[in-house]
Amino acid sequence: MTDKYYITTPIYYVNDKPHIGHAYTSVATDFIARFMRLKGHDVRFQTGTDEHGLKIQKAAESKGKEPLELCDENSRIFRDLTTTLDLSNDDFIRTTEQRHIDGASFLWNRLHERNQIYLGEYTGWYSINDETFYNEKDLVKQSDGSFKTVTGGPVDWITEKSYFFKLSEWSDKLLDLYKKNPDFISPKSKRNEVIKFVESGLNDLSVSRTSFNWGIKTPTDNDHIMYVWLDALTCYANGVKYLTDSENELSVYWNNVVHIVGKDILRHHAVYWPAFLLAADLKLPNKIFAHGWWTNEGKKISKSLGNVIDPIEIINNYGLDQFRYFLLREVPFGNDGDFSVKALVNRINSDLVNDLGNLCQRSLTMIEKKLESIIPGKTSKGPNEEILEKSSEEVIIKGSNMIDEFKIHEYIRIVWEHIGRVNKYFNDNKPWELEKSDEEKFLNVLAVTTEQIRNIAFFINPIIPETSIKILKTIGIDECQFSFKKINNHNIVGNNISSVNHLFTRIQE
Ligand code: MSP
């Protein structure tokens, strides 16, 4: 298999205000991208903004702005969010960019040429909130007889001329795809839901609209604009110009594509998107992983409840790495999670301040004070040192297997177990006593501990990259090649420890 990977995260609805869901999707994808780079792969990671649709047209009208003007302003907010979250994305694509419009138009033409699109009339339920058509059986009937989506969003009954994609023709091919590639959709429970949905029979999909015009004109009929999801899903391929220029150097990334998405948009990614690509005879993504949703202190997050969690506010109050750590550690990836300040503070105080922060603080300050800041070299290796070496190697081996299965939280757990072992090694050896009784052992304990701190800085890089770099700088590694294979190339012996600051501050509840 190629060692080039293309890891994608859903592009944000440009009309939304950044919330915890956006942060979660992006941070989790960033973790995977960074981890794959650590494993030595060449990874491309893309995010961006989804800018077409009725919601944006209406929002712009209500503000007396042109839709593009509003998109420009809002897209900037999300671009800034990628910096605030310290995402390592290589690209940020906007669906209003020409490269995207060209790709979406290409796919439309290709489907049209292959007789996969026909003109008809759509009558049924439509949710502007998620720009999605619904069968009545998938909606929730309210006590007043009206219908809402499962997430509580309103739906409208609409009738309009529309082009349809022959989705119904692709059920068998899709089921075949899921069967032959058991890892195509994960986790398993979500895969089963998708299979059930497809098995229950697919209707043709309305893929154009005429009642508003903020979108990409269908190239075969300028009275219609493309359904936003058909438009938006192509962003992944357009970021590497796979559709319009399949010979260009970036399109090799299309050989190994991993889409990370929230569970609410799995159907679009695991049913519609592969069906479009199959119908157009184009290469499919390799894996789709659906993560869970966050609630706030046990309650569903919604604008109407006024309990939307602003990631920037949390970062300002508690710190970026504290927030990243919490998101990735608190909930098994794939499950739903509950945000609470109490849980966040617990994680910060116990895992970051007590475990990681104290280990670095105590050992590195000792080198600073007792050894004039010079990191000593190892002098001997006994069973206790071997335990640490083995434990460190296992983080890489076991961790890699875990991430192949998207078990981010498990990886973090074994990294913290390793941190626990290093802490134990330091405590059990009592270097503060050895200093006088056994100088050689004293130096060895500090050398071994610092070497493990260097390894830990690599291990935590995908989780809390800012802290990882901070630790490496403190132990004299200014230029770092983040690759598991190259950890030992980063020499620390003889390096100067530069001022050891507390990595994390304890939070008083
Ligand atoms: N624009 C579409 C994606 C198009 S991809 C071709 C979209 N955008 S979104 O802004 O609404 O959502 C972005 C991501 O945030 C999605 O992965 C979605 O699942 C995730 N979340 C939104 N709210 C969430 C929570 N409350 N919790 C966790 N993630 C959730 O969908």
XYZ file of C-alpha atoms and ligand atoms in Angstrom:
540
model
C 0.000 0.000 0.000
C 1.157 3.512 -0.787
C 2.663 5.439 2.066
C 0.761 8.582 1.036
C -2.417 9.250 2.967
C -5.107 11.833 2.479
C -6.927 12.543 5.733
C -9.968 14.782 5.536
C -12.315 16.442 7.964
C -15.751 17.813 7.008
C -15.742 21.382 5.783
C -17.533 23.717 8.204
C -20.862 25.322 7.344
C -19.728 28.876 6.851
C -22.880 30.283 8.378
C -22.358 28.569 11.745
C -20.506 30.010 14.692
C -17.572 27.810 15.710
C -18.692 25.292 18.337
C -17.322 22.261 20.134
C -18.458 19.936 17.329
C -16.342 21.792 14.782
C -13.386 21.729 17.152
C -13.829 18.034 17.871
C -14.064 16.896 14.255
C -10.997 18.933 13.376
C -8.839 18.105 16.397
C -9.543 14.381 16.049
C -8.636 14.476 12.367
C -5.549 16.508 13.182
C -4.551 13.845 15.694
C -4.809 11.143 13.041
C -2.896 13.183 10.469
C -0.103 13.944 12.931
C 0.043 10.362 14.162
C 0.320 9.003 10.618
C 3.181 11.435 9.988
C 4.881 10.171 13.147
C 4.577 6.684 11.720
C 6.549 7.937 8.747
C 3.756 8.409 6.226
C 3.389 11.300 3.864
C 0.065 12.783 4.927
C -2.091 15.452 3.385
C -4.783 16.927 5.610
C -7.535 19.200 4.403
C -10.337 21.244 5.899
C -12.315 24.249 4.655
C -15.712 25.898 4.438
C -19.010 24.845 2.893
C -20.466 28.039 1.515
C -23.503 27.424 -0.677
C -27.180 26.881 0.054
C -30.386 28.560 1.027
C -29.350 29.147 4.636
C -26.465 31.355 3.561
C -28.506 33.156 0.943
C -31.129 33.985 3.588
C -28.553 35.025 6.178
C -26.888 37.343 3.660
C -30.257 38.851 2.672
C -31.145 39.504 6.293
C -27.834 41.307 6.791
C -28.144 43.268 3.544
C -24.970 41.658 2.193
C -23.999 39.763 -0.909
C -23.688 36.037 -0.102
C -20.034 35.994 -1.112
C -19.267 38.950 1.139
C -20.781 37.103 4.093
C -18.921 33.917 3.132
C -15.616 35.803 2.954
C -16.130 37.171 6.464
C -17.255 33.889 7.988
C -14.723 31.725 6.204
C -11.999 33.890 7.741
C -13.363 33.028 11.206
C -12.984 29.311 10.473
C -9.571 29.764 8.940
C -8.558 31.510 12.162
C -10.057 28.618 14.118
C -7.674 26.214 12.394
C -4.780 28.295 13.733
C -6.328 28.602 17.183
C -6.691 24.811 17.327
C -3.137 24.333 16.046
C -4.333 22.164 13.169
C -1.659 20.846 10.842
C -3.813 21.075 7.729
C -2.050 21.461 4.382
C -5.022 23.033 2.678
C -8.145 25.007 3.427
C -10.639 24.783 0.611
C -13.674 27.015 0.111
C -16.559 25.803 -2.013
C -16.747 29.238 -3.622
C -13.235 28.831 -5.063
C -12.902 28.184 -8.784
C -10.919 24.965 -8.264
C -13.866 23.616 -6.303
C -16.532 24.839 -8.731
C -14.590 23.211 -11.596
C -14.417 19.887 -9.766
C -18.088 19.857 -8.779
C -19.069 20.745 -12.381
C -16.824 17.966 -13.662
C -18.599 15.395 -11.502
C -22.009 16.680 -12.612
C -21.052 16.430 -16.283
C -19.648 12.985 -15.808
C -22.838 11.753 -14.100
C -24.905 13.430 -16.804
C -22.892 11.838 -19.626
C -23.315 8.454 -18.031
C -27.066 8.920 -17.926
C -27.158 9.005 -14.136
C -29.155 12.210 -13.859
C -32.715 12.914 -15.056
C -35.187 15.785 -14.698
C -38.194 15.307 -12.418
C -40.072 17.011 -9.635
C -39.279 16.755 -5.956
C -42.079 16.694 -3.447
C -41.223 15.978 0.139
C -39.566 17.095 3.341
C -36.440 19.224 3.306
C -34.361 20.541 6.164
C -32.625 23.820 5.478
C -30.564 23.356 8.635
C -28.759 20.285 7.368
C -29.614 20.838 3.666
C -30.989 17.317 3.512
C -34.089 15.618 2.088
C -35.949 13.356 4.495
C -38.370 10.465 4.222
C -41.215 10.899 6.671
C -40.248 7.669 8.432
C -36.879 9.184 9.336
C -38.470 12.219 11.005
C -39.905 12.642 14.486
C -43.603 13.488 14.714
C -44.326 16.292 17.187
C -47.373 16.494 19.451
C -48.875 19.194 17.199
C -48.639 16.878 14.170
C -45.634 18.626 12.605
C -42.318 16.902 11.919
C -38.742 17.530 13.014
C -35.401 15.890 12.263
C -33.888 13.639 14.938
C -31.649 16.502 15.994
C -34.729 18.706 16.473
C -34.371 20.825 13.335
C -37.422 22.053 11.414
C -38.364 20.608 8.001
C -40.373 22.143 5.161
C -42.633 20.424 2.664
C -41.371 21.453 -0.749
C -42.367 20.857 -4.369
C -40.044 21.941 -7.139
C -38.503 20.870 -10.428
C -35.314 19.023 -9.766
C -32.749 16.777 -11.344
C -32.446 13.374 -9.743
C -29.444 11.128 -9.380
C -30.264 7.443 -9.940
C -29.222 6.453 -6.448
C -31.680 3.544 -6.418
C -29.570 1.788 -9.072
C -26.575 1.622 -6.770
C -27.906 -0.241 -3.724
C -26.439 -3.606 -4.683
C -23.070 -2.161 -5.645
C -22.927 -0.261 -2.351
C -23.837 -3.331 -0.315
C -21.211 -5.258 -2.199
C -18.659 -2.565 -1.413
C -19.469 -2.679 2.328
C -19.324 -6.476 2.330
C -16.025 -6.764 0.491
C -14.423 -4.009 2.579
C -15.450 -4.568 6.185
C -13.298 -1.591 7.265
C -14.783 0.821 4.751
C -17.122 2.202 7.420
C -16.340 2.184 11.118
C -17.139 1.876 13.949
C -19.016 -1.400 13.385
C -22.253 -0.166 14.921
C -22.350 2.720 12.443
C -21.474 0.399 9.576
C -24.456 -1.759 10.477
C -26.752 1.280 10.516
C -25.615 2.269 7.035
C -26.096 -1.266 5.722
C -29.600 -1.360 7.182
C -30.417 1.966 5.565
C -29.235 0.816 2.148
C -30.925 -2.548 2.492
C -34.213 -0.837 3.247
C -34.118 0.512 -0.324
C -32.729 3.735 -1.743
C -34.795 6.374 -3.516
C -33.326 8.460 -6.294
C -31.780 11.592 -4.872
C -32.840 15.109 -5.766
C -29.589 16.828 -6.756
C -30.603 20.273 -7.950
C -32.725 23.202 -6.782
C -34.481 26.043 -8.576
C -36.112 28.040 -5.763
C -32.919 29.894 -4.841
C -29.704 30.640 -6.619
C -26.775 30.735 -4.186
C -24.911 27.712 -5.421
C -23.046 26.207 -8.348
C -25.083 26.318 -11.557
C -25.487 22.850 -13.018
C -23.381 22.896 -16.187
C -26.098 21.166 -18.217
C -28.973 23.487 -17.210
C -28.293 26.944 -15.865
C -31.756 27.276 -14.314
C -30.702 24.796 -11.665
C -28.100 24.920 -8.954
C -26.455 21.832 -7.541
C -27.677 20.244 -4.337
C -25.215 21.485 -1.717
C -24.105 18.039 -0.660
C -23.219 16.978 -4.207
C -21.331 20.256 -4.454
C -19.674 20.030 -1.008
C -18.598 16.386 -1.062
C -16.428 17.008 -4.100
C -14.284 19.368 -1.980
C -12.224 16.379 -0.893
C -11.323 15.436 -4.449
C -10.924 19.084 -5.458
C -8.281 19.738 -2.832
C -5.997 17.388 -4.769
C -7.511 18.193 -8.191
C -8.368 14.527 -8.653
C -11.441 15.283 -10.775
C -10.159 17.988 -13.073
C -6.505 16.983 -13.399
C -6.004 13.384 -12.330
C -2.401 13.426 -13.585
C -1.283 16.264 -11.295
C 1.172 15.410 -8.527
C -1.296 15.871 -5.658
C -3.845 13.450 -7.038
C -1.718 10.489 -5.883
C -3.135 11.243 -2.457
C -6.503 10.117 -3.805
C -5.210 6.523 -3.725
C -5.580 6.349 0.027
C -8.316 8.528 1.430
C -9.620 8.508 4.996
C -12.690 10.615 5.744
C -13.344 11.459 9.399
C -16.915 12.680 9.870
C -19.525 13.187 12.580
C -22.222 10.528 12.838
C -24.880 12.971 11.601
C -23.274 13.161 8.177
C -22.225 9.541 7.776
C -25.039 8.795 5.330
C -23.851 11.549 3.007
C -20.297 10.202 3.095
C -20.917 6.461 3.162
C -23.900 6.246 0.816
C -24.263 9.288 -1.450
C -20.584 10.037 -1.969
C -19.487 6.488 -2.918
C -22.612 6.157 -5.094
C -21.689 9.348 -6.999
C -18.141 8.087 -7.459
C -19.224 4.587 -8.490
C -21.693 6.051 -10.982
C -18.979 8.321 -12.378
C -16.508 5.429 -12.470
C -14.041 7.207 -10.193
C -11.876 5.969 -7.335
C -13.569 5.610 -3.954
C -12.252 6.690 -0.563
C -10.710 3.863 1.480
C -12.158 4.468 4.913
C -14.849 6.493 6.574
C -14.926 6.858 10.332
C -17.934 8.357 12.112
C -17.336 9.939 15.499
C -19.963 10.653 18.120
C -21.586 13.847 19.280
C -20.994 16.008 22.329
C -23.659 17.082 24.741
C -23.247 19.913 27.254
C -23.605 18.891 30.905
C -25.933 16.080 29.786
C -28.049 18.236 27.454
C -28.239 18.235 23.686
C -26.375 21.231 22.304
C -28.551 23.615 20.354
C -28.793 27.292 19.557
C -32.343 27.431 20.901
C -31.225 26.067 24.294
C -28.435 28.646 24.277
C -25.902 26.054 25.445
C -23.557 26.044 22.476
C -19.987 25.576 23.695
C -17.608 28.133 22.249
C -14.197 26.466 21.789
C -12.399 29.799 21.783
C -13.799 30.701 25.178
C -12.624 27.362 26.618
C -9.190 27.786 25.073
C -8.933 31.308 26.499
C -9.937 30.082 29.944
C -8.125 26.748 30.150
C -5.562 26.598 27.335
C -5.433 24.961 23.927
C -3.635 21.745 24.819
C -5.825 21.304 27.866
C -8.858 21.455 25.577
C -7.351 19.181 22.903
C -6.352 16.665 25.553
C -9.806 16.633 27.074
C -11.580 16.178 23.722
C -9.378 13.293 22.693
C -9.017 11.554 26.061
C -12.400 11.913 27.654
C -14.447 9.889 25.204
C -13.726 6.694 23.279
C -13.486 7.834 19.671
C -16.755 6.865 17.999
C -18.881 7.264 21.148
C -20.922 10.268 22.209
C -19.423 12.430 24.917
C -20.552 14.864 27.542
C -18.764 18.130 28.113
C -18.629 19.462 31.647
C -16.271 21.938 33.246
C -15.819 19.513 36.136
C -14.635 16.723 33.838
C -12.324 19.127 31.993
C -10.792 20.393 35.236
C -10.325 16.828 36.512
C -8.454 15.835 33.389
C -6.253 18.921 33.523
C -5.377 18.532 37.187
C -4.815 14.798 37.240
C -3.396 13.857 33.848
C -1.680 17.042 32.758
C -0.606 18.778 35.968
C 0.039 15.750 38.212
C 1.307 13.173 35.744
C 3.009 14.900 32.843
C 3.667 18.356 34.292
C 5.175 17.130 37.559
C 7.396 14.560 35.875
C 8.996 17.209 33.687
C 9.115 19.844 36.376
C 10.753 17.711 39.063
C 13.349 15.957 36.955
C 14.346 18.816 34.699
C 14.555 21.318 37.570
C 16.919 18.904 39.307
C 19.200 18.941 36.268
C 18.941 22.712 36.146
C 19.840 23.127 39.804
C 22.270 20.303 40.439
C 24.014 19.831 37.098
C 24.273 23.375 35.856
C 21.515 22.582 33.351
C 23.581 20.016 31.413
C 21.727 16.773 30.590
C 23.919 13.808 31.648
C 24.510 10.619 29.640
C 23.382 7.159 30.743
C 25.953 5.053 32.566
C 24.217 1.727 33.168
C 21.197 -0.326 32.279
C 19.482 -2.619 34.787
C 16.048 -4.269 34.791
C 14.270 -1.044 35.758
C 15.746 0.839 32.835
C 14.868 -2.060 30.553
C 11.247 -1.920 31.674
C 11.098 1.693 30.568
C 12.753 1.017 27.227
C 10.332 -1.797 26.541
C 7.362 0.245 27.637
C 8.446 3.046 25.305
C 8.796 0.660 22.365
C 5.380 -0.778 23.106
C 3.750 2.636 22.935
C 4.855 2.808 19.304
C 3.934 -0.731 18.346
C 0.667 -1.063 20.244
C -0.209 2.564 19.575
C 0.137 2.116 15.833
C -2.249 -0.836 15.895
C -4.683 1.158 17.975
C -4.707 4.078 15.597
C -5.175 1.731 12.634
C -8.450 0.974 14.399
C -9.096 4.648 15.250
C -8.759 3.988 19.007
C -7.361 7.399 19.864
C -8.373 7.241 23.539
C -6.654 3.848 23.926
C -3.453 5.259 22.506
C -3.575 8.141 24.967
C -4.221 5.682 27.765
C -1.059 3.700 26.980
C 1.002 6.877 26.643
C -0.175 7.911 30.105
C 0.573 4.447 31.463
C 4.079 4.970 30.172
C 4.261 8.388 31.842
C 3.151 6.629 35.040
C 6.014 4.145 34.724
C 8.565 6.916 34.245
C 7.158 8.759 37.259
C 7.414 5.559 39.285
C 10.992 5.006 38.143
C 11.918 8.519 39.223
C 10.139 8.226 42.591
C 11.396 4.730 43.401
C 14.997 5.712 42.721
C 14.798 8.830 44.917
C 17.444 10.821 43.050
C 17.283 13.540 45.735
C 18.877 10.971 48.092
C 21.219 9.460 45.500
C 22.833 12.786 44.867
C 24.967 12.294 47.968
C 25.099 8.502 48.246
C 25.673 7.326 44.665
C 26.572 9.973 42.131
C 26.793 7.625 39.184
C 23.314 6.273 39.801
C 22.063 9.805 40.398
C 23.275 10.844 36.947
C 21.912 7.679 35.371
C 18.423 8.162 36.814
C 18.296 11.724 35.520
C 19.669 10.665 32.132
C 17.162 7.833 31.748
C 14.277 9.992 32.915
C 15.160 12.793 30.506
C 15.497 10.354 27.639
C 12.012 9.098 28.398
C 10.732 12.673 28.611
C 12.084 13.175 25.085
C 10.234 10.037 23.925
C 7.066 11.204 25.637
C 7.337 14.547 23.844
C 7.152 12.595 20.565
C 4.274 10.415 21.770
C 2.138 13.376 22.800
C 2.805 15.357 19.639
C -0.458 14.377 17.919
C -2.430 15.011 21.107
C -0.954 18.223 22.491
C 1.507 19.540 19.907
C 2.271 22.826 21.642
C 3.363 21.062 24.841
C 5.341 18.527 22.841
C 7.388 21.289 21.229
C 7.754 23.137 24.527
C 9.242 20.052 26.200
C 11.601 19.385 23.309
C 12.830 22.981 23.366
C 13.400 22.748 27.121
C 15.688 19.758 26.624
C 17.592 21.463 23.833
C 15.876 20.063 20.738
C 14.981 23.087 18.665
C 14.582 21.435 15.287
C 12.596 18.262 15.435
C 11.714 15.652 12.846
C 8.510 14.166 14.137
C 8.967 10.535 13.221
C 8.971 7.551 15.561
C 11.907 6.093 13.659
C 13.976 9.211 14.241
C 13.430 9.675 17.964
C 16.912 8.418 18.828
C 18.526 10.714 16.275
C 17.563 13.617 18.501
C 20.463 13.753 20.869
C 19.950 15.188 24.322
C 23.157 14.256 26.148
C 25.169 17.386 26.886
C 22.291 19.655 25.873
C 21.501 22.654 27.985
C 18.165 22.674 29.757
C 16.525 25.984 29.088
C 14.383 27.506 31.790
C 11.907 24.935 33.031
C 8.476 26.465 33.326
C 5.373 24.803 34.643
C 3.773 23.149 31.640
C 0.286 23.327 33.093
C -1.326 25.284 35.877
C -3.510 23.554 38.415
C -7.085 24.756 38.183
C -8.879 25.575 41.432
C -12.457 24.435 41.030
N -20.766 21.263 5.892
C -21.104 19.962 6.353
C -20.011 18.973 6.001
C -19.729 18.851 4.532
S -18.400 17.767 4.238
C -18.318 17.650 2.597
C -21.308 19.979 7.867
N -20.781 21.020 8.504
S -20.975 21.336 10.059
O -20.281 22.575 10.273
O -22.345 21.298 10.433
O -20.299 20.192 10.848
C -18.908 20.009 10.876
C -18.582 18.812 11.737
O -18.961 19.087 13.083
C -19.312 17.519 11.359
O -18.397 16.439 11.395
C -20.335 17.346 12.459
O -20.625 16.007 12.699
C -19.589 17.938 13.624
N -20.483 18.302 14.719
C -21.431 19.276 14.750
N -21.993 19.287 15.992
C -21.439 18.332 16.774
C -21.484 17.989 18.133
N -22.341 18.527 18.977
N -20.594 17.070 18.580
C -19.630 16.521 17.775
N -19.539 16.835 16.508
C -20.575 17.550 15.904
O -21.892 19.053 8.392
